[in-house]
Amino acid sequence: MRKFIVVLSGILLLFAMPANAADFNCAADIPKHEYTPQEQKLVDQYWSEVLIYLDAYLTVLEKPSGQCRDSAEATIQTFQPSTGKPQSRCILRYRDVELVAKHLKAVLDNPEGAKACFDPQKSQTKDGLYTPSVKVQQLSQVSEWLDRPLLTKFYKDLGGEIGDAGVLLNDNFIAITKKTETEPHWPTDISINGLKTLWSSVGWIPMYSKREDAVNKPFRGGYLYAEVMGPAGALRIDTIDGELVGAEIGLTVQLFNTAYPFHHHNPQEIYITLTKPACVDQNKYALMHWDNPALVQQRGKDGWNVFIDGSGDEWKKWFIDLNPTTGWLAYIERNAVHAFYSKEDCNQTIENSGLVTSWARTTARTANQDTDVCHAMQPGTKALAPWTPVVCHAKDWAR
Ligand code: ZN
């Protein structure tokens, strides 16, 4: 009888638990919040748009495209010398992406549990989180309440070529981010057109404004990223059911007529292009594994020196079009070298162009997160174009 009661109570307990319950361990820096009912409404509004974005993101990863039957197909190299063509793979075949999908499912199945790890990051100036402009702030009551410092002021104060590019991007942030097309692959419009509160409330980071190694001044002022989920984002979950959460999911915006030089990093990365370009080949990118035979590798003390020489027309073989329909999804393996190039001469204006992406990293808590920009082979080079010969130092992986 006693055994029967134990079994029975076990069964009852099983029924009492939600089908896909998950145990969320929030990051230690989530503050204890006390909100007024009015503030709570704003927090809830922000959280609901975060959930819409994450839900759509998961759908994109899992929706079959290209040659893949149960996954999206991602470009993993834009050029292979053996075929002369790009290389692709079903993105969910990568274990790190599979884990991102699993953790997103846990969040979406248990939004109330995950919400404990949601922090709108009000008054966290130490993290350097900004809102692009007053006009962006006015898009949502949430953004007005968060009252972050403005990037238009940040770049005006910075001045010079970097400051000018930053003011241009942030003054035109709405026009640039509106020029998107999400229908081909997204189940909902996750751009600023559909998720005004998210885009205006998330903390934007002027990542390259202080980094001289990125060389190109219009690019350094004309680039922003924001983190929605991840170690520096609004949703900060350390573990789910004891498993480390590597997902870092956000957004990027790059000014037109700029070049993001070749760079690389240890964590893997995913880019999904949202911008509808002013002309078909306006935005281009190159992505090659560090050991791609088109490049020259030389063993160094603690890694590999990778020489990239795109001079002449060589670079044109490597760079392919980025747009929301074809070439829309890129998966960047560890230490793969990549560069983004938004070319001039296609009748673009500040309002009709730019490069806006949905951006993610997948192992944000396990690997060295530094982004290393490749250096010009020729000392004193003033700008890094896709055709400028550069050398990258790909460090051995720290496990
Ligand atoms: Zn990258």
Coordinates of C-alpha atoms and ligand atoms in Angstrom, one line a residue:
M1 CA 0.0 0.0 0.0
R2 CA 2.8 2.4 1.0
K3 CA 4.6 1.6 -2.2
F4 CA 1.4 2.3 -4.1
I5 CA 1.1 5.7 -2.4
V6 CA 4.7 6.6 -3.3
V7 CA 4.2 5.7 -6.9
L8 CA 0.8 7.5 -7.0
S9 CA 2.3 10.7 -5.5
G10 CA 5.2 10.5 -8.0
I11 CA 2.7 10.3 -10.9
L12 CA 0.7 13.3 -9.5
L13 CA 3.9 15.3 -9.2
L14 CA 4.7 14.6 -12.8
F15 CA 1.3 15.9 -13.8
A16 CA 1.7 19.0 -11.6
M17 CA 4.9 20.1 -13.5
P18 CA 4.6 21.8 -16.8
A19 CA 5.5 19.6 -19.7
N20 CA 8.8 21.3 -20.6
A21 CA 9.7 23.0 -17.4
A22 CA 13.3 24.4 -17.3
D23 CA 15.5 25.5 -14.5
F24 CA 16.9 29.0 -15.3
N25 CA 20.0 30.3 -13.5
C26 CA 20.2 34.0 -14.1
A27 CA 23.4 36.0 -14.4
A28 CA 24.6 37.2 -11.0
D29 CA 24.4 40.8 -12.2
I30 CA 20.6 40.8 -12.6
P31 CA 19.5 43.6 -10.1
K32 CA 16.6 43.1 -7.8
H33 CA 13.9 45.3 -9.4
E34 CA 11.0 47.1 -7.8
Y35 CA 8.7 48.6 -10.3
T36 CA 5.6 50.8 -10.0
P37 CA 2.6 49.4 -11.9
Q38 CA 3.2 51.9 -14.7
E39 CA 6.9 50.9 -15.0
Q40 CA 5.9 47.2 -14.9
K41 CA 3.7 47.8 -17.9
L42 CA 6.7 49.2 -19.8
V43 CA 9.0 46.3 -18.8
D44 CA 6.3 43.8 -19.9
Q45 CA 6.0 45.6 -23.3
Y46 CA 9.8 45.4 -23.8
W47 CA 9.8 41.7 -22.7
S48 CA 7.0 40.8 -25.1
E49 CA 9.0 42.2 -28.1
V50 CA 12.1 40.3 -26.9
L51 CA 10.1 37.1 -27.0
I52 CA 8.7 37.8 -30.5
Y53 CA 12.2 38.3 -31.8
L54 CA 13.6 35.2 -30.1
D55 CA 10.6 33.1 -31.3
A56 CA 11.1 34.4 -34.9
Y57 CA 14.9 33.7 -34.7
L58 CA 14.3 30.1 -33.7
T59 CA 11.8 29.7 -36.5
V60 CA 14.4 31.0 -39.0
L61 CA 17.0 28.5 -37.8
E62 CA 14.6 25.6 -38.1
K63 CA 12.8 26.5 -41.3
P64 CA 14.1 24.3 -44.2
S65 CA 15.8 26.3 -47.0
G66 CA 18.2 25.4 -49.8
Q67 CA 19.3 21.8 -49.7
C68 CA 18.3 21.3 -46.0
R69 CA 15.3 19.3 -45.0
D70 CA 15.0 20.4 -41.3
S71 CA 17.2 23.4 -41.0
A72 CA 18.1 26.7 -42.7
E73 CA 21.0 26.5 -45.1
A74 CA 23.9 28.8 -44.2
T75 CA 26.8 30.0 -46.3
I76 CA 29.9 28.9 -44.4
Q77 CA 32.5 30.1 -47.0
T78 CA 32.0 32.6 -49.8
F79 CA 34.8 31.1 -51.9
Q80 CA 36.5 27.7 -52.2
P81 CA 39.4 27.4 -54.7
S82 CA 38.5 23.8 -55.5
T83 CA 35.1 24.7 -56.9
G84 CA 35.3 28.4 -57.4
K85 CA 32.0 28.7 -55.5
P86 CA 30.7 29.4 -52.0
Q87 CA 30.2 26.5 -49.6
S88 CA 27.1 26.0 -47.5
R89 CA 25.8 23.7 -44.7
C90 CA 22.6 23.0 -42.8
I91 CA 23.1 25.3 -39.8
L92 CA 21.5 23.1 -37.2
R93 CA 24.2 20.4 -38.0
Y94 CA 26.5 22.5 -35.9
R95 CA 26.3 21.5 -32.2
D96 CA 26.6 25.1 -30.9
V97 CA 23.7 26.1 -33.1
E98 CA 21.7 23.1 -32.0
L99 CA 22.2 24.2 -28.4
V100 CA 21.1 27.8 -29.2
A101 CA 17.9 26.3 -30.6
K102 CA 17.4 24.1 -27.6
H103 CA 17.9 27.0 -25.1
L104 CA 15.6 29.3 -27.1
K105 CA 12.9 26.6 -27.0
A106 CA 13.3 26.4 -23.2
V107 CA 12.9 30.2 -22.9
L108 CA 9.9 30.2 -25.2
D109 CA 8.2 27.3 -23.5
N110 CA 8.7 28.9 -20.0
P111 CA 8.5 32.7 -20.6
E112 CA 7.6 33.3 -16.9
G113 CA 10.6 31.4 -15.6
A114 CA 13.0 33.1 -18.1
K115 CA 11.5 36.6 -17.3
A116 CA 13.3 36.5 -13.9
C117 CA 16.5 36.9 -15.9
F118 CA 15.2 39.9 -17.9
D119 CA 16.7 43.3 -17.1
P120 CA 15.8 46.3 -19.2
Q121 CA 19.2 47.8 -18.2
K122 CA 17.9 51.1 -17.0
S123 CA 20.7 53.5 -15.7
Q124 CA 23.5 51.1 -16.6
T125 CA 25.8 53.7 -18.1
K126 CA 28.8 51.6 -17.0
D127 CA 28.0 49.2 -19.8
G128 CA 28.1 52.0 -22.3
L129 CA 24.5 51.4 -23.6
Y130 CA 23.0 54.1 -25.7
T131 CA 19.9 55.1 -27.7
P132 CA 20.8 56.4 -31.3
S133 CA 18.8 59.6 -31.2
V134 CA 15.9 61.6 -29.8
K135 CA 13.7 60.5 -32.7
V136 CA 14.5 56.8 -31.9
Q137 CA 13.8 57.4 -28.2
Q138 CA 10.4 58.9 -29.1
L139 CA 9.4 55.6 -30.9
S140 CA 8.5 54.0 -27.6
Q141 CA 7.5 55.0 -24.1
V142 CA 9.9 52.2 -22.9
S143 CA 12.9 54.0 -24.6
E144 CA 11.8 57.3 -23.1
W145 CA 11.6 55.7 -19.6
L146 CA 15.0 54.0 -20.0
D147 CA 16.4 57.5 -20.9
R148 CA 19.8 56.2 -22.1
P149 CA 22.5 58.6 -23.3
L150 CA 22.2 59.5 -27.0
L151 CA 24.7 58.5 -29.6
T152 CA 24.1 61.7 -31.6
K153 CA 25.6 63.5 -28.7
F154 CA 28.3 60.9 -28.1
Y155 CA 29.6 61.3 -31.7
K156 CA 29.1 65.0 -31.8
D157 CA 31.4 65.3 -28.8
L158 CA 33.8 62.9 -30.3
G159 CA 34.1 65.0 -33.5
G160 CA 36.4 64.4 -36.5
E161 CA 35.8 61.9 -39.2
I162 CA 34.6 59.2 -36.7
G163 CA 32.3 61.6 -35.1
D164 CA 30.8 62.8 -38.4
A165 CA 30.1 59.3 -39.6
G166 CA 28.5 58.5 -36.2
V167 CA 26.3 61.5 -36.3
L168 CA 25.3 60.7 -39.9
L169 CA 24.4 57.1 -39.0
N170 CA 22.5 57.9 -35.8
D171 CA 20.7 61.0 -37.2
N172 CA 19.4 58.7 -40.0
F173 CA 19.0 55.5 -37.8
I174 CA 15.3 55.1 -38.4
A175 CA 15.5 55.6 -42.2
I176 CA 18.4 53.1 -42.5
T177 CA 16.9 50.4 -40.3
K178 CA 13.5 50.8 -42.0
K179 CA 14.9 49.8 -45.3
T180 CA 14.6 46.1 -44.6
E181 CA 12.8 43.1 -46.0
T182 CA 11.9 40.3 -43.6
E183 CA 9.2 38.4 -45.6
P184 CA 11.4 35.9 -47.4
H185 CA 12.7 34.1 -44.3
W186 CA 11.1 35.5 -41.1
P187 CA 7.7 34.5 -39.8
T188 CA 7.0 38.1 -38.5
D189 CA 8.5 41.5 -39.2
I190 CA 11.3 41.7 -36.6
S191 CA 12.7 44.9 -38.1
I192 CA 12.2 48.3 -36.6
N193 CA 8.9 48.4 -38.7
G194 CA 7.5 45.5 -36.6
L195 CA 9.3 45.8 -33.3
K196 CA 9.6 49.5 -32.5
T197 CA 10.0 49.0 -28.8
L198 CA 12.8 46.5 -29.1
W199 CA 14.9 48.5 -31.6
S200 CA 14.5 51.7 -29.7
S201 CA 14.9 50.3 -26.2
V202 CA 17.8 47.8 -26.6
G203 CA 21.2 49.3 -25.6
W204 CA 23.3 50.2 -28.7
I205 CA 27.1 50.0 -28.4
P206 CA 29.5 52.1 -30.5
M207 CA 31.9 49.2 -30.6
Y208 CA 34.6 50.5 -32.8
S209 CA 34.5 54.2 -31.9
K210 CA 37.6 53.8 -29.7
R211 CA 39.3 51.0 -31.5
E212 CA 42.2 52.3 -33.7
D213 CA 43.0 48.8 -34.9
A214 CA 39.8 48.9 -37.1
V215 CA 41.6 51.8 -39.0
N216 CA 38.7 52.9 -41.3
K217 CA 37.3 56.0 -39.7
P218 CA 33.9 56.2 -41.5
F219 CA 33.4 52.6 -40.5
R220 CA 34.5 53.1 -36.9
G221 CA 31.9 55.8 -36.5
G222 CA 29.4 54.1 -38.7
Y223 CA 28.9 50.8 -36.9
L224 CA 26.7 49.8 -34.0
Y225 CA 25.6 46.6 -32.3
A226 CA 23.1 45.7 -29.7
E227 CA 22.6 42.7 -27.6
V228 CA 19.1 41.4 -26.8
M229 CA 20.1 38.1 -25.1
G230 CA 23.5 37.2 -23.9
P231 CA 26.1 38.1 -21.2
A232 CA 25.7 41.8 -21.9
G233 CA 22.1 41.8 -23.1
A234 CA 18.8 42.4 -21.5
L235 CA 18.1 38.7 -21.1
R236 CA 21.0 37.2 -19.2
I237 CA 20.8 33.5 -18.4
D238 CA 23.9 31.7 -17.2
T239 CA 22.5 28.2 -17.4
I240 CA 19.4 26.3 -18.3
D241 CA 19.0 22.9 -16.5
G242 CA 22.6 23.2 -15.6
E243 CA 23.8 23.7 -19.2
L244 CA 25.8 26.8 -20.1
V245 CA 23.8 29.2 -22.3
G246 CA 26.1 30.3 -25.2
A247 CA 23.5 32.2 -27.1
E248 CA 24.2 35.8 -27.7
I249 CA 21.5 37.3 -30.0
G250 CA 21.3 40.9 -31.2
L251 CA 21.4 43.3 -34.0
T252 CA 24.0 45.3 -36.0
V253 CA 23.8 48.5 -38.2
Q254 CA 26.6 49.6 -40.6
L255 CA 26.7 52.9 -42.5
F256 CA 26.7 52.9 -46.3
N257 CA 30.0 53.4 -48.2
T258 CA 32.1 51.8 -45.5
A259 CA 34.3 48.8 -45.2
Y260 CA 34.4 46.5 -42.1
P261 CA 37.9 45.1 -42.5
F262 CA 38.8 41.4 -42.3
H263 CA 38.5 40.1 -38.8
H264 CA 38.1 36.9 -36.9
H265 CA 37.3 35.5 -33.4
N266 CA 37.1 32.4 -31.4
P267 CA 33.3 32.2 -30.9
Q268 CA 31.1 31.2 -33.9
E269 CA 28.8 33.7 -35.3
I270 CA 25.6 34.0 -37.3
Y271 CA 24.5 36.9 -39.5
I272 CA 21.1 37.3 -41.1
T273 CA 20.9 40.2 -43.6
L274 CA 17.8 42.4 -43.2
T275 CA 18.7 45.3 -45.5
K276 CA 17.1 45.5 -48.9
P277 CA 20.1 47.0 -50.8
A278 CA 19.8 50.0 -53.1
C279 CA 21.2 47.9 -56.0
V280 CA 21.6 44.2 -56.1
D281 CA 25.4 44.1 -55.3
Q282 CA 25.6 47.0 -52.9
N283 CA 26.4 45.1 -49.8
K284 CA 29.0 42.3 -50.1
Y285 CA 30.9 40.1 -47.7
A286 CA 33.7 37.6 -47.7
L287 CA 33.9 34.6 -45.4
M288 CA 36.7 32.0 -45.5
H289 CA 38.0 29.5 -43.1
W290 CA 41.5 30.4 -41.8
D291 CA 43.0 27.4 -43.6
N292 CA 41.3 28.2 -47.0
P293 CA 43.9 27.5 -49.7
A294 CA 43.1 30.9 -51.3
L295 CA 45.0 32.4 -48.3
V296 CA 48.6 31.9 -47.2
Q297 CA 49.1 30.3 -43.7
Q298 CA 52.3 30.5 -41.7
R299 CA 52.7 28.9 -38.2
G300 CA 53.4 31.5 -35.5
K301 CA 54.3 31.1 -31.8
D302 CA 50.7 30.7 -30.4
G303 CA 48.7 30.3 -33.6
W304 CA 48.6 30.9 -37.3
N305 CA 49.4 34.0 -39.3
V306 CA 47.0 34.1 -42.2
F307 CA 47.9 36.4 -45.1
I308 CA 45.0 37.7 -47.2
D309 CA 46.0 39.4 -50.5
G310 CA 43.0 40.5 -52.4
S311 CA 44.9 43.0 -54.6
G312 CA 44.1 43.4 -58.2
D313 CA 40.7 41.7 -58.9
E314 CA 41.4 38.7 -56.6
W315 CA 39.1 40.1 -53.8
K316 CA 36.1 40.0 -56.3
K317 CA 36.3 36.2 -56.3
W318 CA 35.8 36.1 -52.6
F319 CA 33.1 38.8 -52.0
I320 CA 29.5 37.8 -52.6
D321 CA 26.2 39.7 -52.4
L322 CA 24.4 40.1 -49.1
N323 CA 20.7 40.7 -49.3
P324 CA 17.5 39.4 -47.5
T325 CA 16.6 36.8 -50.2
T326 CA 19.8 35.0 -51.4
G327 CA 23.0 34.9 -49.5
W328 CA 21.0 36.0 -46.5
L329 CA 22.4 33.7 -43.8
A330 CA 26.0 33.3 -42.9
Y331 CA 27.6 31.0 -40.3
I332 CA 31.1 31.9 -39.2
E333 CA 33.2 29.0 -37.9
R334 CA 35.8 29.6 -35.2
N335 CA 38.6 31.8 -36.5
A336 CA 37.1 32.1 -40.0
V337 CA 38.1 35.4 -41.5
H338 CA 35.3 37.7 -42.7
A339 CA 34.8 41.2 -44.0
F340 CA 31.8 43.4 -45.0
Y341 CA 31.9 45.9 -47.8
S342 CA 29.2 48.4 -48.6
K343 CA 30.2 49.8 -52.0
E344 CA 29.7 53.3 -53.4
D345 CA 28.4 53.9 -57.0
C346 CA 24.9 52.4 -56.9
N347 CA 22.8 55.5 -56.5
Q348 CA 22.3 55.0 -52.8
T349 CA 21.4 57.7 -50.4
I350 CA 21.8 57.7 -46.6
E351 CA 18.0 57.0 -46.4
N352 CA 17.9 54.1 -48.8
S353 CA 20.9 52.0 -47.7
G354 CA 23.1 50.8 -45.0
L355 CA 23.6 47.2 -43.8
V356 CA 21.3 46.0 -41.0
T357 CA 21.6 42.5 -39.7
S358 CA 20.3 40.1 -37.1
W359 CA 23.5 39.0 -35.4
A360 CA 24.3 36.2 -33.0
R361 CA 27.2 34.3 -31.4
T362 CA 26.7 30.8 -30.1
T363 CA 29.5 30.2 -27.5
A364 CA 29.4 33.5 -25.6
R365 CA 30.3 32.0 -22.3
T366 CA 32.9 29.5 -23.1
A367 CA 35.5 30.9 -25.4
N368 CA 37.7 34.1 -25.6
Q369 CA 35.2 36.7 -27.1
D370 CA 37.8 39.2 -28.4
T371 CA 37.3 40.3 -32.1
D372 CA 40.7 40.6 -33.7
V373 CA 41.0 42.9 -36.7
C374 CA 43.6 41.9 -39.3
H375 CA 46.5 44.4 -39.9
A376 CA 47.7 45.9 -43.1
M377 CA 50.9 44.1 -44.4
Q378 CA 52.2 47.6 -45.5
P379 CA 52.9 49.7 -42.5
G380 CA 51.2 53.1 -42.5
T381 CA 48.2 52.0 -44.6
K382 CA 45.5 54.6 -44.0
A383 CA 42.4 52.5 -45.0
L384 CA 41.7 48.8 -45.2
A385 CA 39.7 48.0 -48.4
P386 CA 38.8 44.5 -49.5
W387 CA 41.8 44.6 -51.8
T388 CA 44.3 45.8 -49.2
P389 CA 46.8 43.0 -48.3
V390 CA 46.4 42.1 -44.6
V391 CA 47.6 39.6 -42.1
C392 CA 45.5 38.0 -39.4
H393 CA 46.8 36.3 -36.3
A394 CA 44.5 33.4 -35.5
K395 CA 45.3 32.2 -32.0
D396 CA 45.2 28.6 -31.1
W397 CA 41.8 27.7 -29.5
A398 CA 41.6 27.9 -25.8
R399 CA 39.4 25.1 -24.6
Ligands
ZN1 ZN 32.6 38.4 -36.7

